[in-house]
PDB file of C-alpha atoms in Angstrom:
ATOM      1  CA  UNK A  19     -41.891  18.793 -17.441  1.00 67.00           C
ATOM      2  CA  UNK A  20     -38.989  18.846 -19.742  1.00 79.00           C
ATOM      3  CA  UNK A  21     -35.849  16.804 -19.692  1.00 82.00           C
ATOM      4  CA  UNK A  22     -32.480  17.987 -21.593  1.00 84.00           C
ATOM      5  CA  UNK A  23     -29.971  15.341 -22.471  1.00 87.00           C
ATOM      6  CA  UNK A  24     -26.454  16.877 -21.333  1.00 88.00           C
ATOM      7  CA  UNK A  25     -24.409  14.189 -22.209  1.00 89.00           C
ATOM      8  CA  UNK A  26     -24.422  10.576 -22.724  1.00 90.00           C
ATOM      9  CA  UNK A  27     -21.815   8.273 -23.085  1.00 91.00           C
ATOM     10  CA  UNK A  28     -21.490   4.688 -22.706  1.00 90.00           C
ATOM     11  CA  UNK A  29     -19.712   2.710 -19.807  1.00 86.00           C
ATOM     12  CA  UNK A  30     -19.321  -0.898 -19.974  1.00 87.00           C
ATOM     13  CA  UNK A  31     -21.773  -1.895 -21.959  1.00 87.00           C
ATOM     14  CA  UNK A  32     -24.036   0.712 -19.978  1.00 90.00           C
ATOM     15  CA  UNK A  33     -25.888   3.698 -21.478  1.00 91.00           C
ATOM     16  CA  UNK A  34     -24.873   6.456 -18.900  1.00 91.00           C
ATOM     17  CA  UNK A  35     -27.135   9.578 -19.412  1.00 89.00           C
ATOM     18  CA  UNK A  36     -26.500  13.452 -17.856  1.00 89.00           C
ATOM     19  CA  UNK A  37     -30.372  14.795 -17.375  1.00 87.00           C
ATOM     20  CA  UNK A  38     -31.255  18.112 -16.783  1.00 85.00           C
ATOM     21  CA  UNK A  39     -34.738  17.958 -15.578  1.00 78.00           C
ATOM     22  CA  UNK A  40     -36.770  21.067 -15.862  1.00 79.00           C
ATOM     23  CA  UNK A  41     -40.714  20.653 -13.624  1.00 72.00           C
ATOM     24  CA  UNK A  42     -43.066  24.124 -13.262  1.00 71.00           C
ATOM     25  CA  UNK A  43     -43.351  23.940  -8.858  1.00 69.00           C
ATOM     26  CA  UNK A  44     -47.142  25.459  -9.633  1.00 69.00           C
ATOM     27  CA  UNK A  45     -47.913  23.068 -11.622  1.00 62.00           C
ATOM     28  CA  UNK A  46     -46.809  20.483  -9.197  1.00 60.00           C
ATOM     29  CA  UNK A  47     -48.098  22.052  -6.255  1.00 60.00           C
ATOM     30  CA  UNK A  48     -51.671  22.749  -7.822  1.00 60.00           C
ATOM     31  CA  UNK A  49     -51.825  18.870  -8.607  1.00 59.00           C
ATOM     32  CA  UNK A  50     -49.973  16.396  -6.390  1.00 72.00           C
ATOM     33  CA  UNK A  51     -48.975  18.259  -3.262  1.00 83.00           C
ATOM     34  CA  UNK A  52     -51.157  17.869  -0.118  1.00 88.00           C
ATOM     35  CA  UNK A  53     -50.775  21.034   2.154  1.00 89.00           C
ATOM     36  CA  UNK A  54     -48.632  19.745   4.658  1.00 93.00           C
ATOM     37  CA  UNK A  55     -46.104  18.430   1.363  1.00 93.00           C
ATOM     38  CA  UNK A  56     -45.746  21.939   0.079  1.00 89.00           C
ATOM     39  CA  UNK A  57     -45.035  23.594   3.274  1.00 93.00           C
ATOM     40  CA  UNK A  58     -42.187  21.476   4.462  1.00 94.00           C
ATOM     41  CA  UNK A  59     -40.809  21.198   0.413  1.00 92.00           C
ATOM     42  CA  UNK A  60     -41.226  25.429   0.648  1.00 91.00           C
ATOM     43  CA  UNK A  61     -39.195  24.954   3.762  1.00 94.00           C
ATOM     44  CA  UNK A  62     -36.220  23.157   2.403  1.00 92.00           C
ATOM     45  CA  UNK A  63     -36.531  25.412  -0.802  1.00 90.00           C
ATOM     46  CA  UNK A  64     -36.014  28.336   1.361  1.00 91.00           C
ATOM     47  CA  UNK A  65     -32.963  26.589   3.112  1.00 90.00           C
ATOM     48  CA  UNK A  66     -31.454  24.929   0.075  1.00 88.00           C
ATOM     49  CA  UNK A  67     -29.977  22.207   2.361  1.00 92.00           C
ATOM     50  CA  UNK A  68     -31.516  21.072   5.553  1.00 95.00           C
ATOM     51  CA  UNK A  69     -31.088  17.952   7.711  1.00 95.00           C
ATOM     52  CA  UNK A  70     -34.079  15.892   8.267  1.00 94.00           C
ATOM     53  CA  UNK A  71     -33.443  16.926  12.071  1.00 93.00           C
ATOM     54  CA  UNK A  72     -34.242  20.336  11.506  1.00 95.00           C
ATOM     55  CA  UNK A  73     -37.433  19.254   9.612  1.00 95.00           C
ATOM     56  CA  UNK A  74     -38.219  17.163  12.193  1.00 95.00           C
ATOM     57  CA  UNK A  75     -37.816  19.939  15.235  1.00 95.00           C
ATOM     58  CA  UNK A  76     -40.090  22.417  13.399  1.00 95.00           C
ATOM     59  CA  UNK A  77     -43.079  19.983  11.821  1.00 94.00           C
ATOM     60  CA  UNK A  78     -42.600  17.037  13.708  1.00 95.00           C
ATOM     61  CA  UNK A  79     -40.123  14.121  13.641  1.00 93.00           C
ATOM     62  CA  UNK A  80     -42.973  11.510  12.477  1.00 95.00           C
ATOM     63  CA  UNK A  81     -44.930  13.884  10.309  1.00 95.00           C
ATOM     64  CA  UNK A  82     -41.959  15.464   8.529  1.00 95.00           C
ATOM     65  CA  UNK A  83     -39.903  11.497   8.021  1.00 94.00           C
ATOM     66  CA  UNK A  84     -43.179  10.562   6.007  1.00 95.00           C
ATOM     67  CA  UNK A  85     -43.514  13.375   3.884  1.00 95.00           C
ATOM     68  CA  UNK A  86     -40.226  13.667   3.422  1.00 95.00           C
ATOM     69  CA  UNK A  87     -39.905   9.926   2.350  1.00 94.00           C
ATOM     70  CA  UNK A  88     -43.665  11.024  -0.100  1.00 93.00           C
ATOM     71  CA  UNK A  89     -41.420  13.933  -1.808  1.00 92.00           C
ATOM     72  CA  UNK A  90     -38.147  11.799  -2.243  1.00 91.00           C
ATOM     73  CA  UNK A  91     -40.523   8.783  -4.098  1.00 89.00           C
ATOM     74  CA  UNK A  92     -42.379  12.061  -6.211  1.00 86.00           C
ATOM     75  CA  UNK A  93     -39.084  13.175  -7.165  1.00 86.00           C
ATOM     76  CA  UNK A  94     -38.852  16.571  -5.847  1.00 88.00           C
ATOM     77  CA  UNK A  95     -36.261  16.153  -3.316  1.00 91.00           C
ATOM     78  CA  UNK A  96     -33.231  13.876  -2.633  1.00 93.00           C
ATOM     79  CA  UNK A  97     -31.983  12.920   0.596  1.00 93.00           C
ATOM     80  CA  UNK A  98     -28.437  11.745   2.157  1.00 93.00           C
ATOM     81  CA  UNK A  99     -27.555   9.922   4.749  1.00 93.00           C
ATOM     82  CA  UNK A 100     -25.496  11.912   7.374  1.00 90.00           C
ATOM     83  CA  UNK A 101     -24.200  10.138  10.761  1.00 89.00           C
ATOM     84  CA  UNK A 102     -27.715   9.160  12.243  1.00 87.00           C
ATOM     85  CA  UNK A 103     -29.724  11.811  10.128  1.00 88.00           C
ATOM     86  CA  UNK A 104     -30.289  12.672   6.266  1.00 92.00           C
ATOM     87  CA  UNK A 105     -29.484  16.024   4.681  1.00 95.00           C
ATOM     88  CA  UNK A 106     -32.226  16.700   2.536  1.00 95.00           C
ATOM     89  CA  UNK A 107     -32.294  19.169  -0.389  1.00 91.00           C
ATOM     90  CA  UNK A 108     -34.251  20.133  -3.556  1.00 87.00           C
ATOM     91  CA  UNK A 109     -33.247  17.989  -6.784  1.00 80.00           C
TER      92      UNK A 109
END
């Protein structure tokens, strides 16, 4: 992993940083990804922006909230709530 500071600036009395955040996917998926992880994250990689809905309808609503929530807390992905869904996509 390798992290860039773009800019930085400072915001009452706040440090406010600009990261660009560079992580090797085969690194990632060789070490912390289960198989079930890697094929829904491949899944919204191939979309680039997906609802949680969508996720839901082709892996399973329970199966894909919980990894979904697993890959938000490992950082891969970032999710937003939309009306009574999220719109999830790759950070």
């Amino acid at each position: 992993m390798r992290v860039h500071i773009l800019r930085a600036s400072c915001e009452e009395g706040k440090v406010v940083l600009l990261l660009r955040l560079e992580v090797n996917l085969d690194q990632v998926y060789n070490e912390r990804l289960t198989d079930s992880e890697r094929e829904i994250l491949e899944f919204i990689i191939q979309k680039g922006e997906v609802t949680q809905k969508e996720v839901g309808e082709r892996f399973g609503k329970v199966k894909a909230c919980r990894i979904i929530q697993t890959l938000e807390k490992k950082g891969l992905i970032e999710r937003k709530k939309n009306g009574k869904t999220y719109v999830v996509k790759t950070v």
